[in-house]
Amino acid sequence: MHVIAQDLAQVHPRAARDESGEAWYASFLVGSNEQFAVELSRGGWTNPAGLPRGHVLRVAYDWEIEGGTLVRFHWPSIDRTLTTPPGRTELLTGVDDIQIRLLDRNGQWHQEWPPLDLPFPDSLVTSPRLVEFNVYLEDFGHLWRSVEVGG
């Protein structure tokens, strides 16, 4: 939960190009039709070695039903291509389910982000105010964390 909370606290309003370079992913993306359970742009990626890269990182979380594993993905470039493999970190095993709720700036809860009524281009850069991240574990039960989103 600490890793998830750190990512959510550093949300950055930078949309990302899709793999073909022709369309955009919103800076914060949650939805049943999306590739990952949560995908977001995250600032605060330090670069002490001065490598040729930006300071915004693209991060995603997903739950692999087979094996019950919560996984964090990250890409070395925010505008990835088809040949850009993600880094993969298994955070937790024994996961039965994850659920995410998102609170907007008007106090309304959503299951998907960006909300359908949010106009373009605001939908590309607007993030929720609060994310409630629920994890259901085989051996421990229900864990959750509500995190105020940065940015």
Backbone as JSON, one array per atom type, in Angstrom:
{
  "sequence": "MHVIAQDLAQVHPRAARDESGEAWYASFLVGSNEQFAVELSRGGWTNPAGLPRGHVLRVAYDWEIEGGTLVRFHWPSIDRTLTTPPGRTELLTGVDDIQIRLLDRNGQWHQEWPPLDLPFPDSLVTSPRLVEFNVYLEDFGHLWRSVEVGG",
  "N": [[0.82, -1.2, 0.0], [2.05, 1.16, 0.59], [3.72, 1.76, -1.61], [1.81, 2.12, -3.63], [0.42, 4.32, -2.56], [2.47, 6.26, -2.64], [2.82, 6.58, -5.43], [0.26, 7.55, -6.15], [0.18, 9.94, -4.73], [1.92, 11.46, -6.18], [0.83, 12.1, -8.65], [0.86, 13.33, -11.93], [-0.07, 15.88, -14.23], [0.31, 15.0, -16.98], [-0.47, 13.88, -20.04], [-0.17, 10.81, -21.96], [1.25, 9.59, -24.97], [-0.19, 7.08, -27.1], [0.88, 3.72, -28.04], [1.18, 3.76, -30.81], [1.58, 6.39, -31.34], [-0.37, 8.08, -32.23], [-2.64, 8.73, -30.77], [-3.92, 9.7, -27.5], [-3.37, 8.81, -24.08], [-5.14, 9.42, -21.11], [-3.89, 11.34, -18.34], [-4.53, 10.17, -15.96], [-6.02, 7.11, -15.58], [-8.65, 4.89, -15.34], [-10.64, 2.08, -15.76], [-13.08, -0.34, -16.83], [-12.74, -1.21, -19.42], [-10.13, -0.77, -19.99], [-6.59, -1.46, -20.42], [-5.16, -1.88, -18.04], [-5.83, -2.01, -14.47], [-5.4, 0.41, -13.14], [-3.84, 3.26, -14.48], [-1.36, 5.71, -14.68], [0.25, 8.96, -14.86], [3.21, 9.86, -13.28], [4.93, 12.13, -11.32], [8.07, 13.34, -9.93], [10.16, 11.55, -10.34], [13.23, 10.94, -9.64], [16.46, 11.83, -10.93], [19.34, 11.33, -10.39], [21.7, 10.55, -11.7], [21.7, 11.93, -14.02], [20.66, 10.94, -16.42], [19.55, 10.66, -19.88], [16.52, 11.34, -19.82], [13.07, 12.0, -18.95], [11.37, 13.49, -16.08], [8.96, 12.49, -15.44], [7.06, 9.63, -14.95], [5.48, 6.78, -16.32], [3.09, 4.73, -14.91], [1.48, 1.68, -14.0], [-1.05, -0.37, -12.53], [-2.1, -3.68, -12.01], [-4.19, -6.54, -11.62], [-3.58, -9.85, -11.59], [-5.59, -12.41, -12.24], [-5.25, -15.2, -12.42], [-3.26, -16.81, -10.28], [-3.48, -14.73, -8.54], [-2.15, -12.12, -8.16], [-0.99, -8.89, -7.39], [0.29, -6.46, -9.44], [2.79, -4.09, -10.3], [3.53, -1.99, -12.96], [5.95, -0.2, -14.89], [7.19, 2.23, -17.22], [10.13, 3.14, -19.03], [9.93, 5.41, -20.55], [7.59, 7.98, -20.89], [6.01, 8.31, -23.16], [5.52, 5.66, -24.6], [6.49, 3.05, -26.95], [5.59, 0.38, -29.23], [7.69, -1.33, -28.89], [8.67, -0.87, -26.39], [9.33, -2.32, -23.5], [7.64, -2.91, -20.38], [8.8, -2.33, -17.0], [8.41, -4.68, -14.4], [6.93, -5.39, -11.32], [6.1, -7.57, -8.84], [3.85, -7.03, -6.36], [2.18, -8.14, -4.41], [0.86, -11.25, -3.39], [-1.78, -13.74, -3.35], [-4.13, -12.37, -3.74], [-7.53, -11.82, -3.92], [-9.26, -10.0, -5.11], [-9.42, -6.67, -6.49], [-10.6, -3.37, -6.01], [-11.52, -0.13, -7.1], [-12.29, 3.17, -6.25], [-13.12, 6.51, -7.13], [-12.94, 9.87, -6.24], [-14.26, 12.88, -7.32], [-13.59, 16.43, -7.87], [-15.94, 17.65, -7.16], [-17.07, 16.15, -5.22], [-18.28, 13.77, -5.99], [-18.53, 10.24, -6.43], [-16.82, 7.89, -8.53], [-16.47, 5.03, -10.69], [-14.91, 4.78, -12.85], [-12.32, 6.49, -14.69], [-11.15, 9.02, -16.9], [-14.19, 10.79, -16.01], [-17.13, 10.43, -18.03], [-18.52, 12.79, -18.59], [-16.67, 14.8, -18.57], [-15.16, 17.36, -20.35], [-13.18, 17.36, -23.41], [-10.13, 19.12, -23.81], [-9.77, 18.69, -21.12], [-10.27, 16.2, -19.99], [-7.98, 14.75, -20.46], [-6.03, 15.63, -18.68], [-7.03, 15.98, -16.1], [-7.22, 14.9, -12.78], [-8.51, 12.64, -10.25], [-9.69, 13.69, -6.99], [-9.42, 12.12, -4.76], [-8.43, 8.77, -4.2], [-9.71, 5.63, -3.58], [-8.4, 2.68, -2.76], [-8.95, -0.64, -2.81], [-8.13, -3.82, -1.58], [-8.61, -7.24, -1.61], [-7.72, -9.92, 0.24], [-6.77, -13.4, 0.31], [-5.96, -14.56, 2.77], [-6.06, -12.54, 4.69], [-8.17, -10.83, 4.46], [-10.03, -7.83, 3.88], [-8.3, -5.02, 2.82], [-7.71, -1.53, 2.68], [-6.98, 1.66, 1.28], [-7.22, 5.08, 1.39], [-6.26, 7.7, -0.6], [-5.18, 10.96, -0.96], [-4.94, 12.59, -3.98], [-2.11, 13.79, -5.68], [-0.96, 16.72, -7.55]],
  "CA": [[0.0, 0.0, 0.0], [2.95, 2.31, 0.63], [4.15, 2.03, -2.99], [0.64, 2.66, -4.32], [0.17, 5.66, -2.02], [3.5, 7.15, -3.16], [2.5, 6.88, -6.83], [-0.94, 8.38, -6.21], [0.49, 11.27, -4.19], [2.77, 12.15, -7.14], [0.17, 12.15, -9.96], [1.3, 14.47, -12.75], [-1.07, 16.09, -15.29], [0.92, 14.81, -18.3], [-1.05, 12.79, -20.83], [0.86, 10.01, -22.63], [0.89, 9.1, -26.31], [-0.33, 5.63, -27.19], [2.02, 3.02, -28.64], [1.32, 4.13, -32.22], [1.9, 7.81, -31.41], [-1.45, 8.8, -32.89], [-3.7, 9.1, -29.83], [-3.43, 10.02, -26.16], [-3.92, 8.24, -22.85], [-5.31, 10.43, -20.08], [-2.84, 11.29, -17.31], [-5.03, 9.24, -14.95], [-6.91, 6.25, -16.35], [-9.23, 3.73, -14.67], [-11.86, 1.67, -16.45], [-13.23, -1.77, -17.08], [-12.31, -1.5, -20.79], [-8.73, -0.39, -20.14], [-5.62, -2.56, -20.36], [-4.75, -2.06, -16.65], [-6.81, -1.56, -13.49], [-5.08, 1.84, -12.96], [-2.66, 3.73, -15.19], [-1.21, 7.13, -14.38], [1.54, 9.63, -15.01], [3.7, 10.15, -11.93], [6.09, 13.02, -11.26], [8.98, 13.07, -8.83], [11.09, 10.48, -10.66], [14.53, 11.58, -9.54], [17.44, 11.44, -11.94], [20.63, 11.78, -9.86], [22.8, 10.25, -12.62], [21.61, 12.8, -15.18], [20.38, 10.16, -17.62], [18.71, 11.38, -20.84], [15.11, 10.97, -19.67], [12.26, 12.98, -18.25], [11.12, 13.3, -14.66], [7.61, 11.95, -15.31], [7.07, 8.19, -15.18], [4.16, 6.17, -16.53], [2.95, 3.61, -13.99], [0.18, 1.0, -14.06], [-1.27, -1.47, -11.59], [-3.07, -4.65, -12.49], [-4.4, -7.73, -10.81], [-3.6, -11.06, -12.41], [-6.53, -13.32, -11.59], [-4.56, -16.49, -12.28], [-2.15, -16.59, -9.37], [-3.88, -13.74, -7.56], [-1.0, -11.26, -7.9], [-1.07, -7.47, -7.68], [1.53, -6.15, -10.15], [3.05, -2.71, -10.69], [4.31, -1.84, -14.19], [6.41, 1.15, -15.2], [7.89, 2.32, -18.49], [11.23, 4.09, -18.96], [9.55, 6.62, -21.28], [6.15, 8.2, -20.73], [5.41, 8.06, -24.47], [6.1, 4.38, -24.99], [6.22, 2.51, -28.28], [5.29, -1.05, -29.19], [8.9, -2.06, -28.52], [9.1, -0.45, -25.06], [8.81, -3.26, -22.51], [7.52, -2.32, -19.05], [9.35, -2.99, -15.83], [7.32, -5.4, -13.72], [7.2, -5.71, -9.93], [4.98, -8.22, -8.15], [3.74, -6.4, -5.05], [1.41, -8.89, -3.42], [0.2, -12.46, -3.87], [-2.94, -14.12, -2.56], [-5.15, -11.34, -3.92], [-8.79, -12.3, -4.48], [-9.92, -8.97, -5.9], [-9.14, -5.27, -6.18], [-11.64, -2.44, -6.43], [-11.05, 1.24, -7.03], [-13.29, 4.23, -6.33], [-12.46, 7.79, -7.36], [-13.73, 11.03, -5.83], [-13.9, 14.05, -8.12], [-13.47, 17.71, -7.16], [-17.28, 18.05, -6.72], [-17.54, 15.23, -4.18], [-19.0, 12.64, -6.59], [-17.74, 9.03, -6.59], [-16.81, 7.28, -9.86], [-15.79, 3.75, -10.83], [-14.0, 4.9, -14.0], [-11.74, 7.83, -14.85], [-11.89, 10.23, -16.59], [-15.64, 10.69, -16.15], [-17.6, 10.66, -19.4], [-19.01, 14.15, -18.77], [-15.55, 15.74, -18.54], [-14.88, 17.73, -21.75], [-11.84, 17.31, -23.96], [-8.98, 18.32, -23.42], [-9.68, 18.54, -19.66], [-10.28, 14.78, -19.65], [-6.63, 14.21, -20.58], [-5.11, 16.1, -17.63], [-7.69, 16.1, -14.81], [-7.13, 13.71, -11.94], [-9.46, 12.66, -9.13], [-9.24, 14.32, -5.74], [-9.12, 11.05, -3.81], [-8.56, 7.4, -4.72], [-9.88, 4.57, -2.58], [-7.82, 1.47, -3.34], [-9.36, -1.77, -1.98], [-7.52, -5.1, -1.91], [-9.19, -8.35, -0.87], [-6.7, -10.97, 0.33], [-7.23, -14.73, 0.72], [-5.67, -14.9, 4.16], [-6.13, -11.42, 5.61], [-9.43, -10.1, 4.3], [-10.13, -6.58, 3.14], [-7.42, -3.9, 3.14], [-7.95, -0.41, 1.82], [-6.24, 2.88, 1.54], [-7.71, 6.28, 0.71], [-5.11, 8.55, -0.83], [-5.41, 12.23, -1.65], [-4.13, 12.58, -5.19], [-1.3, 14.98, -5.91], [-1.14, 17.38, -8.83]],
  "C": [[0.86, 1.26, 0.0], [3.38, 2.72, -0.78], [3.01, 2.67, -3.77], [0.37, 4.09, -3.87], [1.21, 6.67, -2.53], [3.22, 7.54, -4.6], [1.31, 7.82, -6.92], [-0.68, 9.8, -5.71], [1.31, 12.1, -5.17], [2.16, 12.23, -8.54], [0.53, 13.46, -10.66], [0.31, 14.64, -13.9], [-0.5, 15.98, -16.71], [0.27, 13.61, -18.97], [0.09, 12.06, -21.55], [0.35, 9.59, -24.01], [0.73, 7.58, -26.27], [0.84, 5.04, -27.96], [2.25, 3.38, -30.1], [1.71, 5.59, -32.4], [0.81, 8.66, -32.0], [-2.57, 9.26, -31.96], [-3.07, 9.32, -28.45], [-4.12, 9.17, -25.11], [-4.05, 9.38, -21.86], [-4.21, 10.28, -19.03], [-3.23, 10.37, -16.16], [-6.14, 8.43, -15.6], [-7.34, 5.03, -15.54], [-10.49, 3.35, -15.42], [-11.89, 0.2, -16.75], [-12.78, -2.16, -18.49], [-10.84, -1.16, -21.04], [-7.81, -1.6, -19.97], [-5.23, -2.89, -18.93], [-5.85, -1.57, -15.72], [-6.65, -0.06, -13.23], [-3.84, 2.14, -13.77], [-2.56, 5.23, -14.98], [0.18, 7.64, -14.72], [1.95, 10.1, -13.62], [4.94, 11.02, -12.03], [7.03, 12.56, -10.16], [9.95, 11.93, -9.07], [12.48, 11.1, -10.71], [15.51, 11.02, -10.56], [18.84, 11.9, -11.49], [21.81, 11.53, -10.8], [22.76, 11.12, -13.87], [21.39, 12.06, -16.48], [19.48, 10.95, -18.58], [17.26, 10.87, -20.79], [14.39, 12.05, -18.91], [12.1, 12.65, -16.78], [9.71, 12.8, -14.38], [7.64, 10.5, -15.76], [5.65, 7.71, -15.41], [4.13, 4.88, -15.74], [1.58, 2.98, -14.18], [0.15, -0.09, -13.0], [-2.31, -2.39, -12.21], [-3.11, -5.85, -11.56], [-4.5, -8.91, -11.75], [-4.43, -12.1, -11.68], [-5.89, -14.69, -11.37], [-3.31, -16.25, -11.44], [-2.44, -15.54, -8.32], [-2.77, -12.78, -7.17], [-1.31, -9.82, -8.29], [0.29, -7.05, -8.24], [1.6, -4.65, -10.46], [3.94, -2.73, -11.93], [4.79, -0.4, -14.28], [7.23, 1.11, -16.49], [8.98, 3.38, -18.39], [10.95, 5.4, -19.71], [8.04, 6.78, -21.16], [5.39, 7.97, -22.03], [6.02, 6.8, -25.05], [5.73, 4.0, -26.42], [5.89, 1.03, -28.13], [6.49, -1.88, -28.75], [9.43, -1.65, -27.14], [8.54, -1.4, -24.01], [8.69, -2.58, -21.14], [8.37, -3.06, -18.03], [8.19, -3.59, -15.05], [7.76, -5.76, -12.31], [5.95, -6.35, -9.32], [4.95, -7.7, -6.72], [3.13, -7.31, -3.99], [0.79, -10.11, -4.08], [-0.95, -12.8, -2.94], [-4.07, -13.11, -2.64], [-6.38, -11.95, -4.58], [-9.43, -11.28, -5.42], [-9.32, -7.61, -5.55], [-10.3, -4.44, -6.7], [-11.13, -1.03, -6.2], [-12.25, 2.17, -7.16], [-12.55, 5.55, -6.4], [-13.41, 8.93, -7.02], [-13.3, 12.23, -6.65], [-13.91, 15.32, -7.27], [-14.83, 18.22, -6.65], [-17.86, 17.12, -5.68], [-18.35, 14.05, -4.7], [-18.05, 11.46, -6.77], [-17.9, 8.47, -8.0], [-16.1, 5.94, -9.78], [-14.78, 3.78, -11.97], [-13.5, 6.34, -14.09], [-11.02, 7.92, -16.17], [-13.39, 10.03, -16.76], [-16.07, 11.06, -17.57], [-18.05, 12.1, -19.64], [-17.91, 15.22, -18.73], [-15.15, 16.08, -19.98], [-13.41, 17.55, -22.12], [-11.34, 18.74, -24.1], [-8.83, 18.14, -21.91], [-9.61, 17.08, -19.25], [-8.89, 14.15, -19.72], [-5.75, 14.53, -19.37], [-5.74, 16.2, -16.24], [-7.58, 14.8, -14.04], [-8.17, 13.78, -10.84], [-8.86, 13.34, -7.91], [-8.75, 13.27, -4.75], [-9.31, 9.71, -4.5], [-8.69, 6.46, -3.54], [-9.48, 3.27, -3.25], [-8.12, 0.31, -2.39], [-8.72, -3.05, -2.49], [-8.15, -6.16, -1.01], [-8.22, -9.52, -0.92], [-7.31, -12.28, 0.82], [-7.11, -14.95, 2.22], [-5.88, -13.77, 5.16], [-7.43, -10.65, 5.53], [-9.26, -8.82, 3.5], [-9.16, -5.53, 3.69], [-7.78, -2.75, 2.2], [-7.1, 0.78, 2.22], [-6.91, 3.99, 0.74], [-6.56, 7.25, 0.62], [-5.55, 9.82, -1.54], [-4.42, 12.31, -2.8], [-3.38, 13.9, -5.33], [-1.61, 15.62, -7.25], [-2.27, 18.33, -8.77]]
}
